[in-house]
Short mmCIF file of C-alpha atoms and ligand atoms in Angstrom, two decimals:
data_model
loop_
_atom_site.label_atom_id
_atom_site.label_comp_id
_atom_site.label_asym_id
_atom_site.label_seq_id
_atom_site.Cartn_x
_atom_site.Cartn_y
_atom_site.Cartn_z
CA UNK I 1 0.00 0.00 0.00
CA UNK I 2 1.39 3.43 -1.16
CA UNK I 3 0.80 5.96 1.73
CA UNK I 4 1.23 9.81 1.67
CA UNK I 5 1.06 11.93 4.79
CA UNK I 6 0.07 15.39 4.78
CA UNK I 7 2.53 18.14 6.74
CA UNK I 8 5.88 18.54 8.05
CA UNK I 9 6.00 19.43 11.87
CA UNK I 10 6.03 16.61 14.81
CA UNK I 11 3.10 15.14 14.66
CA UNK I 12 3.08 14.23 10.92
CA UNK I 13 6.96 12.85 12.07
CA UNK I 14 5.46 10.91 14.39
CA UNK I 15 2.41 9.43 11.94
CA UNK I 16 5.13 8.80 9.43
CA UNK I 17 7.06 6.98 12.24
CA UNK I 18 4.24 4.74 13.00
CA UNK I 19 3.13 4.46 9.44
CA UNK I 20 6.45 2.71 8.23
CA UNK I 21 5.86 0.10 11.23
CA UNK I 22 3.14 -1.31 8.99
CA UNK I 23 3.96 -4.66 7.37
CA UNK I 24 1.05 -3.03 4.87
CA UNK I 25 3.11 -0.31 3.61
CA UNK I 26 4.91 -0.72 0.61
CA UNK I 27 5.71 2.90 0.23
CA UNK I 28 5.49 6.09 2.07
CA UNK I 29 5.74 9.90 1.52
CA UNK I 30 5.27 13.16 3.06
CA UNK I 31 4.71 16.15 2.25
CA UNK I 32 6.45 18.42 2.68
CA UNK I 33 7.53 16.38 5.76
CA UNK I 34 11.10 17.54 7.49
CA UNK I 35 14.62 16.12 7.97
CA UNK I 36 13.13 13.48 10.96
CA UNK I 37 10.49 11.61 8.11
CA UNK I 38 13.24 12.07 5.55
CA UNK I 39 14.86 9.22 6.88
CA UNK I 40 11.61 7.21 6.72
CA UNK I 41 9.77 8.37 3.65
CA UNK I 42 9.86 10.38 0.75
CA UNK I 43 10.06 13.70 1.19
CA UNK I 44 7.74 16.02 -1.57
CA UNK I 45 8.50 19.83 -1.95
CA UNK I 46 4.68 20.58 -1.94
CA UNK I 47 3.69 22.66 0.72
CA UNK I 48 0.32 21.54 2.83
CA UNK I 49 -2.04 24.37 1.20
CA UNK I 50 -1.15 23.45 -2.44
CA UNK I 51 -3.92 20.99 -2.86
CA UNK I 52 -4.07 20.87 -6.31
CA UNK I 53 -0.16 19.32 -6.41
CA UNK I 54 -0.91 17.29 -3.42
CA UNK I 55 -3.96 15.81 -5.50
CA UNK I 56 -2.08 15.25 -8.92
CA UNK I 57 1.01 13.54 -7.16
CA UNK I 58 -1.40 11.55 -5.27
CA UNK I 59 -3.70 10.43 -8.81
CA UNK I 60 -0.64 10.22 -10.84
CA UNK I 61 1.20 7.70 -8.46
CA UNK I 62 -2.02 5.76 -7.37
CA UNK I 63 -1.70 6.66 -3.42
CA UNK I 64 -3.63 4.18 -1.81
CA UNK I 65 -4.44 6.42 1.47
CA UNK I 66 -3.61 9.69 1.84
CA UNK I 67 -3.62 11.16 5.56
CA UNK I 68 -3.64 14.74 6.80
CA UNK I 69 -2.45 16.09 9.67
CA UNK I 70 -2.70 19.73 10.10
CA UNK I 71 -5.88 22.02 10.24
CA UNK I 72 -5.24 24.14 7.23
CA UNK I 73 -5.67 21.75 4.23
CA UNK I 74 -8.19 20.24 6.25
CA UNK I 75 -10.53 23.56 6.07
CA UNK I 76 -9.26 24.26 2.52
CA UNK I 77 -11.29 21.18 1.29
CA UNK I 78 -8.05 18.54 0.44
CA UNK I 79 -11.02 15.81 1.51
CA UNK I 80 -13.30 16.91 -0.83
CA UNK I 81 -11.28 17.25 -3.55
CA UNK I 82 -9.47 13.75 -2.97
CA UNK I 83 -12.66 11.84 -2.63
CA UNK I 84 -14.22 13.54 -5.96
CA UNK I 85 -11.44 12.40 -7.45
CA UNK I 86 -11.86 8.49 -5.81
CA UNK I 87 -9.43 9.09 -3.69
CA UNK I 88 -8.78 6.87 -0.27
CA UNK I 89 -7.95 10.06 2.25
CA UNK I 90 -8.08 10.30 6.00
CA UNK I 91 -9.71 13.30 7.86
CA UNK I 92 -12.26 15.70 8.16
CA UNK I 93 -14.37 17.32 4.88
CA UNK I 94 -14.43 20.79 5.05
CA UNK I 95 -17.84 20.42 6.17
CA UNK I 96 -16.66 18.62 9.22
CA UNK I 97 -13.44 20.58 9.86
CA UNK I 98 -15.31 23.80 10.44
CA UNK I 99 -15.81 22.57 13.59
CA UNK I 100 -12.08 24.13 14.22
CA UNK I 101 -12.57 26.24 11.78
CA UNK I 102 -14.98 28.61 13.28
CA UNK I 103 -14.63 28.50 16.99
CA UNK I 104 -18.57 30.40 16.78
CA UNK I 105 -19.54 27.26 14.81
CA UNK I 106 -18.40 25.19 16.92
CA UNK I 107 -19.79 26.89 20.12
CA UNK I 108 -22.94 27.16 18.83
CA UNK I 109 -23.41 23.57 18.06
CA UNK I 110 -21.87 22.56 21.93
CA UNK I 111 -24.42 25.24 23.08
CA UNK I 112 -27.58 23.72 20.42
CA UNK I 113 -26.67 19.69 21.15
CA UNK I 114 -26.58 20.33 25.08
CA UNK I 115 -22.58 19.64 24.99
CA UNK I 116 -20.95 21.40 28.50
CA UNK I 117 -18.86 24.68 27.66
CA UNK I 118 -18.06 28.33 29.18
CA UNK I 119 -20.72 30.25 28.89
CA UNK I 120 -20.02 32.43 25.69
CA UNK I 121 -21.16 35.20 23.57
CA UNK I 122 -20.32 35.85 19.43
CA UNK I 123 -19.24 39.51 18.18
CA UNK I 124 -18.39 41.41 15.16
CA UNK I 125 -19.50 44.98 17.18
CA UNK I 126 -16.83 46.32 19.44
CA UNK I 127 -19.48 48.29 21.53
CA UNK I 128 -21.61 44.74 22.50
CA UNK I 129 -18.61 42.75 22.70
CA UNK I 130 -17.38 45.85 25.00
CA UNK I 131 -21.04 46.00 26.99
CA UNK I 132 -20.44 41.81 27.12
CA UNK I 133 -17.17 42.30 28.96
CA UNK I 134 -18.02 44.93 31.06
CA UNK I 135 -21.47 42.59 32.35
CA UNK I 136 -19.36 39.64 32.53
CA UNK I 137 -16.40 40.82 34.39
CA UNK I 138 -12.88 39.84 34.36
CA UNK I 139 -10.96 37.23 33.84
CA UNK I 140 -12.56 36.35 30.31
CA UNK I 141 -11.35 34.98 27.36
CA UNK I 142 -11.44 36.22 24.18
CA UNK I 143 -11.14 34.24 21.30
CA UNK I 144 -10.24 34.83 17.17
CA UNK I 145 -13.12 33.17 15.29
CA UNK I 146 -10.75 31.53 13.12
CA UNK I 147 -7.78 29.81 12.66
CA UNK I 148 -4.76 31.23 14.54
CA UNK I 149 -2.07 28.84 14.74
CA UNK I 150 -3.19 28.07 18.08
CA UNK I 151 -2.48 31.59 19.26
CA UNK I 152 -5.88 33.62 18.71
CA UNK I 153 -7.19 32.86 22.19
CA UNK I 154 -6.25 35.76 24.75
CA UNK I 155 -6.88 35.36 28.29
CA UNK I 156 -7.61 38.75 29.51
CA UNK I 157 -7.18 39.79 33.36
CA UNK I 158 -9.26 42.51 33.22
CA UNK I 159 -11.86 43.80 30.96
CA UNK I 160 -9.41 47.12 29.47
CA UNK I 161 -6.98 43.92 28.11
CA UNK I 162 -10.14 42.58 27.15
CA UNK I 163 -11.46 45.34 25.40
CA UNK I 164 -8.20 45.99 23.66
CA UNK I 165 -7.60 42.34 22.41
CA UNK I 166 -10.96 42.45 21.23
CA UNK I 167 -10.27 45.80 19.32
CA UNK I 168 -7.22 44.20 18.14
CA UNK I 169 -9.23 41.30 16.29
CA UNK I 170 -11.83 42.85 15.17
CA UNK I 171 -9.84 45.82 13.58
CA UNK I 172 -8.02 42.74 11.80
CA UNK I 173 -4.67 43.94 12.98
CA UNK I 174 -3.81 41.10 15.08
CA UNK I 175 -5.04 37.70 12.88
CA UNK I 176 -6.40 39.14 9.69
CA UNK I 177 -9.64 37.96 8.62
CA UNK I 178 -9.45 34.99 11.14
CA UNK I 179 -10.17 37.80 13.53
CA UNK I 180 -12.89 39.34 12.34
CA UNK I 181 -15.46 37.65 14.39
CA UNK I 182 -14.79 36.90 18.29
CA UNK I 183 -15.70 34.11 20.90
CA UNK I 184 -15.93 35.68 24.13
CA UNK I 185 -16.18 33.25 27.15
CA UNK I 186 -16.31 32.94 30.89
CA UNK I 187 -12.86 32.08 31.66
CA UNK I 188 -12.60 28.20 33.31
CA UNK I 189 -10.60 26.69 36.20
CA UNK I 190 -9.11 23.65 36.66
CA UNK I 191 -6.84 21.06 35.01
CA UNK I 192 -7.25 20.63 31.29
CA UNK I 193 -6.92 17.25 29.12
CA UNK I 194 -6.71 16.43 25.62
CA UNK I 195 -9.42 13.70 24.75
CA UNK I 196 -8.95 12.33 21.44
CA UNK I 197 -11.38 9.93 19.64
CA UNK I 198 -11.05 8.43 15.87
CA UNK I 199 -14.62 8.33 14.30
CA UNK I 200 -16.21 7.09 10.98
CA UNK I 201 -19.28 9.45 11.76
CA UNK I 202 -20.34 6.53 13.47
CA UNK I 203 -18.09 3.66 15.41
CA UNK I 204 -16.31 5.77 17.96
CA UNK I 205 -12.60 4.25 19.07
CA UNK I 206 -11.44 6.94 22.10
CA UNK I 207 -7.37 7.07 21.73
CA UNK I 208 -5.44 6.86 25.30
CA UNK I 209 -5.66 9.93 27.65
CA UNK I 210 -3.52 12.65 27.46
CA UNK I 211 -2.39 16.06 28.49
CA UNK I 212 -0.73 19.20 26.87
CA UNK I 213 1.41 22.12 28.27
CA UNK I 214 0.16 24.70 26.57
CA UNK I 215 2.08 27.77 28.55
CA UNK I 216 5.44 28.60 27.09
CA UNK I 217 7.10 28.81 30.82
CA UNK I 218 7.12 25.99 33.72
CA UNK I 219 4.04 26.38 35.84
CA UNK I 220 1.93 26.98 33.33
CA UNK I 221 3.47 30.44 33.23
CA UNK I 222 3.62 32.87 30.11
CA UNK I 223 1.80 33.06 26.65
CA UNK I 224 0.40 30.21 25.18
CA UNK I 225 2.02 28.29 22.69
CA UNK I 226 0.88 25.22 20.34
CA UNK I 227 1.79 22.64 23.20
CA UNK I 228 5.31 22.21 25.12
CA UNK I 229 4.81 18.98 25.52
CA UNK I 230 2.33 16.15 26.45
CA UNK I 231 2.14 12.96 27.78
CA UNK I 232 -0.23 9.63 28.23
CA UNK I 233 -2.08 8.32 30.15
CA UNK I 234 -3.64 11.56 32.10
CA UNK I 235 -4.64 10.49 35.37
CA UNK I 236 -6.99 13.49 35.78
CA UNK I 237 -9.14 11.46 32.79
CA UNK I 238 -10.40 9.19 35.05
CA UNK I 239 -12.72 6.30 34.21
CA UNK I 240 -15.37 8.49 35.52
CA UNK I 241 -14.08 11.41 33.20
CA UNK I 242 -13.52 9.61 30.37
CA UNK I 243 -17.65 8.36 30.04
CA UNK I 244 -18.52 11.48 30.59
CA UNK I 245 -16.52 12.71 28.32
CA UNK I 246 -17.63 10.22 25.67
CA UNK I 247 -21.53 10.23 26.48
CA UNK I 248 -21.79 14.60 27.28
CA UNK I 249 -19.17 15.31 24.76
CA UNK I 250 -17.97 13.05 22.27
CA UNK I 251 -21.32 11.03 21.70
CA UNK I 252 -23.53 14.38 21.17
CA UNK I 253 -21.22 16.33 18.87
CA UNK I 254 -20.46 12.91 16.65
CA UNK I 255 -24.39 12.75 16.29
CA UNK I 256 -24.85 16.27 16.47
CA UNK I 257 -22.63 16.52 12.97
CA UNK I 258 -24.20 14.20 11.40
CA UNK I 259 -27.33 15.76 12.11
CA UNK I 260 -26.19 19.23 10.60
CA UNK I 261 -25.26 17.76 7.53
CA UNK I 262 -21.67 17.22 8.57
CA UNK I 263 -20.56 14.00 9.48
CA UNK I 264 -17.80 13.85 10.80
CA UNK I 265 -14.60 10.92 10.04
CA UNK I 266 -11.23 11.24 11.31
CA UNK I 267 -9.70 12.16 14.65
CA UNK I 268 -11.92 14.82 16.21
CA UNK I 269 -10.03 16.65 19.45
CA UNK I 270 -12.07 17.69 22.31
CA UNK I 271 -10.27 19.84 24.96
CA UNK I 272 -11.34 19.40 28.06
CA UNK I 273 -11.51 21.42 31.44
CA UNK I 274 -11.79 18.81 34.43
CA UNK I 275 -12.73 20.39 37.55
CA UNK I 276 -14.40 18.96 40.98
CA UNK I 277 -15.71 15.50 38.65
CA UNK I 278 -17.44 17.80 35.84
CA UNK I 279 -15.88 18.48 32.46
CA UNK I 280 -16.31 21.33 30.11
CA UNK I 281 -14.90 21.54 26.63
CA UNK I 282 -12.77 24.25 25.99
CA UNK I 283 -12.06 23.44 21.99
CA UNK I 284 -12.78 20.95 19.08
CA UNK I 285 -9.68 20.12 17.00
CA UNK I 286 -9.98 18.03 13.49
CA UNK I 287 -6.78 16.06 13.73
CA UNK I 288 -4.69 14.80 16.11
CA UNK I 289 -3.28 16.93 18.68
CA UNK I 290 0.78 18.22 18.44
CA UNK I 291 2.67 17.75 20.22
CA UNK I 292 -0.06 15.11 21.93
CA UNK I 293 0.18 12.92 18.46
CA UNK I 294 3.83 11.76 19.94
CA UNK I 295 3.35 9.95 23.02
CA UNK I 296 -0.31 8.90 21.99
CA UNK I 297 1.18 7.02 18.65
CA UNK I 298 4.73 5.76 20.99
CA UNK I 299 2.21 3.88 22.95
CA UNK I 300 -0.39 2.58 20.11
CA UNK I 301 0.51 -1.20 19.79
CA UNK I 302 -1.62 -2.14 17.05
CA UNK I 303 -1.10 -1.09 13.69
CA UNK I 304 -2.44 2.52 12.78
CA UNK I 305 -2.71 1.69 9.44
CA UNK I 306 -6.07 -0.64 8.78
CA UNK I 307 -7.53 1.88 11.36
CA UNK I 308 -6.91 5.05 9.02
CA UNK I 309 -7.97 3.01 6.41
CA UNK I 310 -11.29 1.77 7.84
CA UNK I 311 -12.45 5.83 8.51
CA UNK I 312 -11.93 6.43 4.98
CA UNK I 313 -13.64 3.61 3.99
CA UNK I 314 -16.17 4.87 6.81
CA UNK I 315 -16.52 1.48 8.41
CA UNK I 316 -14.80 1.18 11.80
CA UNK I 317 -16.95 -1.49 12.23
CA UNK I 318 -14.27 -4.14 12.75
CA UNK I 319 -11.19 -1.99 14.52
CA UNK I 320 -9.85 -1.41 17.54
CA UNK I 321 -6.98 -0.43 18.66
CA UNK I 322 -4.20 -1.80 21.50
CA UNK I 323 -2.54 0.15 23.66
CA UNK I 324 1.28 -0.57 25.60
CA UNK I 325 0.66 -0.22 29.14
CA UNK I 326 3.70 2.18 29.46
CA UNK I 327 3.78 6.03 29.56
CA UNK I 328 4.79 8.46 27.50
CA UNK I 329 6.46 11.95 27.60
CA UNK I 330 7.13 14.01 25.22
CA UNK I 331 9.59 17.16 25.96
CA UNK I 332 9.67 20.09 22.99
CA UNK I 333 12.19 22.26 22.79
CA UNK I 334 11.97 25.30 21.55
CA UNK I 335 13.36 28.26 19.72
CA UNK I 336 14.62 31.02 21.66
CA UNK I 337 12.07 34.08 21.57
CA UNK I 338 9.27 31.49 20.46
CA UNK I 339 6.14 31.82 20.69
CA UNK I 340 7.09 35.47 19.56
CA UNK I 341 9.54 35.94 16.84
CA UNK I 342 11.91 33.05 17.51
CA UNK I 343 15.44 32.35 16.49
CA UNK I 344 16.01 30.46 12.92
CA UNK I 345 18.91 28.55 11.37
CA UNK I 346 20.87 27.48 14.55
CA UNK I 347 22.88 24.28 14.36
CA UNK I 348 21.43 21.48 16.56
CA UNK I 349 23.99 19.25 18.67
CA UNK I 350 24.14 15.95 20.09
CA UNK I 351 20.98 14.08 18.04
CA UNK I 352 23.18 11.08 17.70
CA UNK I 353 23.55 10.95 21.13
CA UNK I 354 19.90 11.20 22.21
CA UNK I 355 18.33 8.29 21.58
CA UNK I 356 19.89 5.31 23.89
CA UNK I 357 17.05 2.85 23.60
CA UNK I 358 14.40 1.95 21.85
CA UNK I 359 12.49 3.69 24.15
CA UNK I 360 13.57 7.01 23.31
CA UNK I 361 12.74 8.95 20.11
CA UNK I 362 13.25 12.20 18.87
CA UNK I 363 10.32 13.66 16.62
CA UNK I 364 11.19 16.59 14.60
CA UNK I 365 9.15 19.38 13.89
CA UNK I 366 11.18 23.07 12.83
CA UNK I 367 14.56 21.22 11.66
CA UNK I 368 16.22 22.12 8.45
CA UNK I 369 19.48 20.64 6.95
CA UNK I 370 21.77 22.95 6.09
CA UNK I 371 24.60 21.83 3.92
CA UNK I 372 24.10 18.61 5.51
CA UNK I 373 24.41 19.76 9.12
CA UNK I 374 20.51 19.60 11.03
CA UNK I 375 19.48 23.56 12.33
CA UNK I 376 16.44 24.98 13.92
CA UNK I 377 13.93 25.93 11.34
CA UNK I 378 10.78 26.85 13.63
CA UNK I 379 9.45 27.79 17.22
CA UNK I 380 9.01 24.08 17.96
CA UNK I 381 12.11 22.44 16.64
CA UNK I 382 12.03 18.78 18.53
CA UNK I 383 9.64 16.58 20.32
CA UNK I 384 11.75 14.45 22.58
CA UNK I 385 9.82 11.74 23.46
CA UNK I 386 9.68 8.69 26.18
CA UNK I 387 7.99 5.51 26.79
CA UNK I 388 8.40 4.15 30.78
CA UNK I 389 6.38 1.83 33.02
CA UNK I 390 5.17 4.84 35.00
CA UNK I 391 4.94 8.31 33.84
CA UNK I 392 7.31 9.29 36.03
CA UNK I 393 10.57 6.47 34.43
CA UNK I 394 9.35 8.08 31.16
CA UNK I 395 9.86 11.75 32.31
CA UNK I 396 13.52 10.61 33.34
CA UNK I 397 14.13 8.63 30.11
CA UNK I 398 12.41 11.68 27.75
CA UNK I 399 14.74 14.22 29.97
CA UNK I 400 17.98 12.03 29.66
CA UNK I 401 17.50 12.36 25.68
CA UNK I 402 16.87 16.68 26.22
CA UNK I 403 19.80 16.84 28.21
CA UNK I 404 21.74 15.59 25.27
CA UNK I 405 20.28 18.26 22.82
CA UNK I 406 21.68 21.69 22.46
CA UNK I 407 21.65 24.92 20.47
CA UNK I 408 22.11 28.23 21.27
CA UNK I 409 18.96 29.76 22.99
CA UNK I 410 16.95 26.48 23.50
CA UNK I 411 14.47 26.67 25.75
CA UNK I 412 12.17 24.27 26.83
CA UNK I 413 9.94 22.97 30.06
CA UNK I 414 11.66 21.37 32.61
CA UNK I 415 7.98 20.18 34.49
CA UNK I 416 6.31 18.30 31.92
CA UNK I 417 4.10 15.61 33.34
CA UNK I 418 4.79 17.13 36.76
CA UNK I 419 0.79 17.62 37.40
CA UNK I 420 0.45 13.62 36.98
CA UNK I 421 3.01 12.98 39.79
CA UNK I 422 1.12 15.39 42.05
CA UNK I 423 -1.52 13.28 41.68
CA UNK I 424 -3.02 11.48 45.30
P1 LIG Q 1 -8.54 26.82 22.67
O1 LIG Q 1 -7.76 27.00 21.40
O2 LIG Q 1 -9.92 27.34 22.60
O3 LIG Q 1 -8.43 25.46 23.29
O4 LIG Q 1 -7.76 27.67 23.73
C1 LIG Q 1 -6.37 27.47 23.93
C2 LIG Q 1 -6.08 27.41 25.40
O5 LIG Q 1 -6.57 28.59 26.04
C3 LIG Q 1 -6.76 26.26 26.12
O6 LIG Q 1 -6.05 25.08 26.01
C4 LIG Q 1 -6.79 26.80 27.53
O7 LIG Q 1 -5.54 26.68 28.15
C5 LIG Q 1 -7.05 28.27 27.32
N1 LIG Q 1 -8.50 28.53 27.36
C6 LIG Q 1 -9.37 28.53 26.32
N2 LIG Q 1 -10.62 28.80 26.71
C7 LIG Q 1 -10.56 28.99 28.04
C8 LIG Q 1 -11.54 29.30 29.04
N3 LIG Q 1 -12.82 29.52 28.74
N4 LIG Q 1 -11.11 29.39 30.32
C9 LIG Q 1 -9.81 29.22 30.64
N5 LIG Q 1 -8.85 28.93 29.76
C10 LIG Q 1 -9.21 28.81 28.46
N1 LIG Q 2 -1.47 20.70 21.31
C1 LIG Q 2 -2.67 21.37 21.02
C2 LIG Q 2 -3.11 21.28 19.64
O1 LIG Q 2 -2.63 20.48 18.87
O2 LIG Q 2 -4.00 22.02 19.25
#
């Protein structure tokens, strides 16, 4: 089976890394993938919003399954126009994806199918979003309609930063056109977890737990970022957590697609905010979560492959999926500056001394070559990741590989996976 793989940051490393595991795969490329799949697949110099290239090297070289990872060709329609072309492709229509697409879409359908979230209001008007703000009271979040690279949601602590980020959105100075329409929402507490389930529309197969840093700065301290790392299992998903999380959120908004004319097949992301036993949903995602995509796929036993295959089939009917019993950490390190303006074309050191077992892999994400020699090339430049029998061996074993890794202004977190050891 010829398999191409959509992207070129961690998370498409790490589906190429599991990918090529498959005694099913005869050959496998990415696109534009980075110097980490390069020494697992074929690389292709198309970029991810260049469907029409993506679909003619994928006709012309009979692709057997195509699968996507990031958001963006997933809300430019690459589904679509792979399956009217016969196509085998896995992910989201466009249909589906708006469900990340339009964080007022996706809102509004929590709020219509009875699925728990922050109480919110929608805004193009800077006066009501102001008069919102002011009746609400601060903290509040305010949130880009649209896609952001993760970084249109603004946590305001009081309503003047609220007012101004607002401003700032809908004036389309800070995230164009993305911006031009904001979420604002009762700002949560508690401890957050990224619940991942693969879907047909129908069959629903939850992944294994897991939880993302989001905060740039140990703590949870600082700006958010995309995720500085993640690991699995999260013990705040509890069993109790996890039904509720599949009959309040996942089972509702899997129907509640369909229903709207928008069935939804691939992975589909819920965020979650645990707090006291209830959950809220802070997010829907339509792929797999990055850096959360690395630990989840270090400890998926079975084969990926006849499950990716099955969703674009649509008939789950028959999968499952096995899980190792060990955890799994995954560190990122960073660009200096990032998730601002960050640092490019710095030469990485000690990647050959990293990995020690087979436990141990680095994923790359924002690596280059240069004349043969690997640089940074992006905020997140690695995912060092870990399996262990405990989270806490694979925290050691992920940080043994980090301490390896240098380059001039790295930074990364030094307390991933901290909040599972706290744990009672
Ligand atoms: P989102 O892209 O909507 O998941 O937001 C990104 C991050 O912002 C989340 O992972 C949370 O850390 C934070 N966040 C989003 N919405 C809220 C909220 N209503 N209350 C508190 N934190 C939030
Ligand atoms: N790590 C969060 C995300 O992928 O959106």
């Amino acid at each position: 089976m010829k398999i191409l793989v959509v992207g070129g940051g961690g998370r498409e490393h790490a589906l190429v890394w599991k990918i090529a595991q498959s005694p099913l795969v005869t050959k496998l490329y990415c696109a534009p993938g980075n110097p980490g799949t390069s020494a697992l697949a074929e690389n292709l110099p198309i970029a991810v919003d260049q469907l029409d290239k993506l679909l003619a090297f994928a006709f012309e070289n009979k692709i057997d399954l195509t699968v996507v990872g990031p958001e963006q060709p997933l809300s430019l329609g690459i589904v679509d126009l792979f399956e009217a072309h016969g196509l085998k492709v896995f992910g989201p229509s466009q249909k589906a994806a708006f469900i990340e697409g339009s964080k007022a879409f996706s809102k509004d359908l929590m709020k219509k199918y009875n699925v728990p979230t922050a109480a919110y209001g929608v805004f193009t008007r800077q006066s009501e979003a102001e008069a919102f703000i002011r009746e609400t009271g601060a903290p509040i979040v305010v949130k880009a309609d649209g896609l952001a690279a993760g970084k249109g949601v603004i946590i305001a602590q009081t309503c003047e930063d609220a007012i101004e980020a607002v401003h700032e959105m809908l004036s389309g100075n800070a995230f164009g056109s993305a911006g031009s329409r904001v979420v604002i929402e009762e700002f949560l507490t508690g401890e957050e977890a990224s619940f991942l389930v693969i879907t047909d529309g129908n069959k629903v197969i939850p992944l294994a737990s897991a939880q993302d840093h989001k905060a740039i700065f140990d703590g949870d301290l600082g700006p958010n970022t995309g995720g500085m790392g993640a690991y699995s299992p999260a013990p705040v998903v509890t069993q109790d957590i996890h039904e509720k999380a599949m009959l309040q959120v996942i089972s509702p908004t899997v129907a509640g697609m369909a229903a709207e004319g928008r069935a939804y097949r691939g992975v589909l992301y819920a965020g979650l905010m645990v707090k006291n036993g209830e959950i809220k949903t802070l997010e829907f995602n339509a792929r797999f979560g990055d850096p959360e995509c690395q630990p989840l796929l270090m400890r998926m036993k079975s084969d990926i492959v006849p499950v990716l295959m099955a969703v674009a089939n649509g008939d789950l009917a028959d999968s499952g999926i096995e899980w190792h019993d060990k955890a799994a950490v995954c560190v990122v390190m960073a660009s200096e500056g990032y998730p601002a303006d960050y640092r490019k074309g710095d030469e990485i050191s000690g990647l050959d001394q990293a990995v020690q077992s087979d436990d141990q892999y680095v994923f790359h994400a924002g690596t280059a070559l240069k004349d043969g020699i690997c640089v940074t090339n992006g905020g997140r430049v690695l995912g060092v990741t870990a399996l262990g029998v405990s989270v806490k061996d694979a925290i050691s074993a992920a940080y043994q590989s980090v301490s390896k890794i240098s380059w001039q202004g790295v930074q990364y977190r030094k307390d991933i996976g901290k909040k599972a050891l706290e744990r009672p």
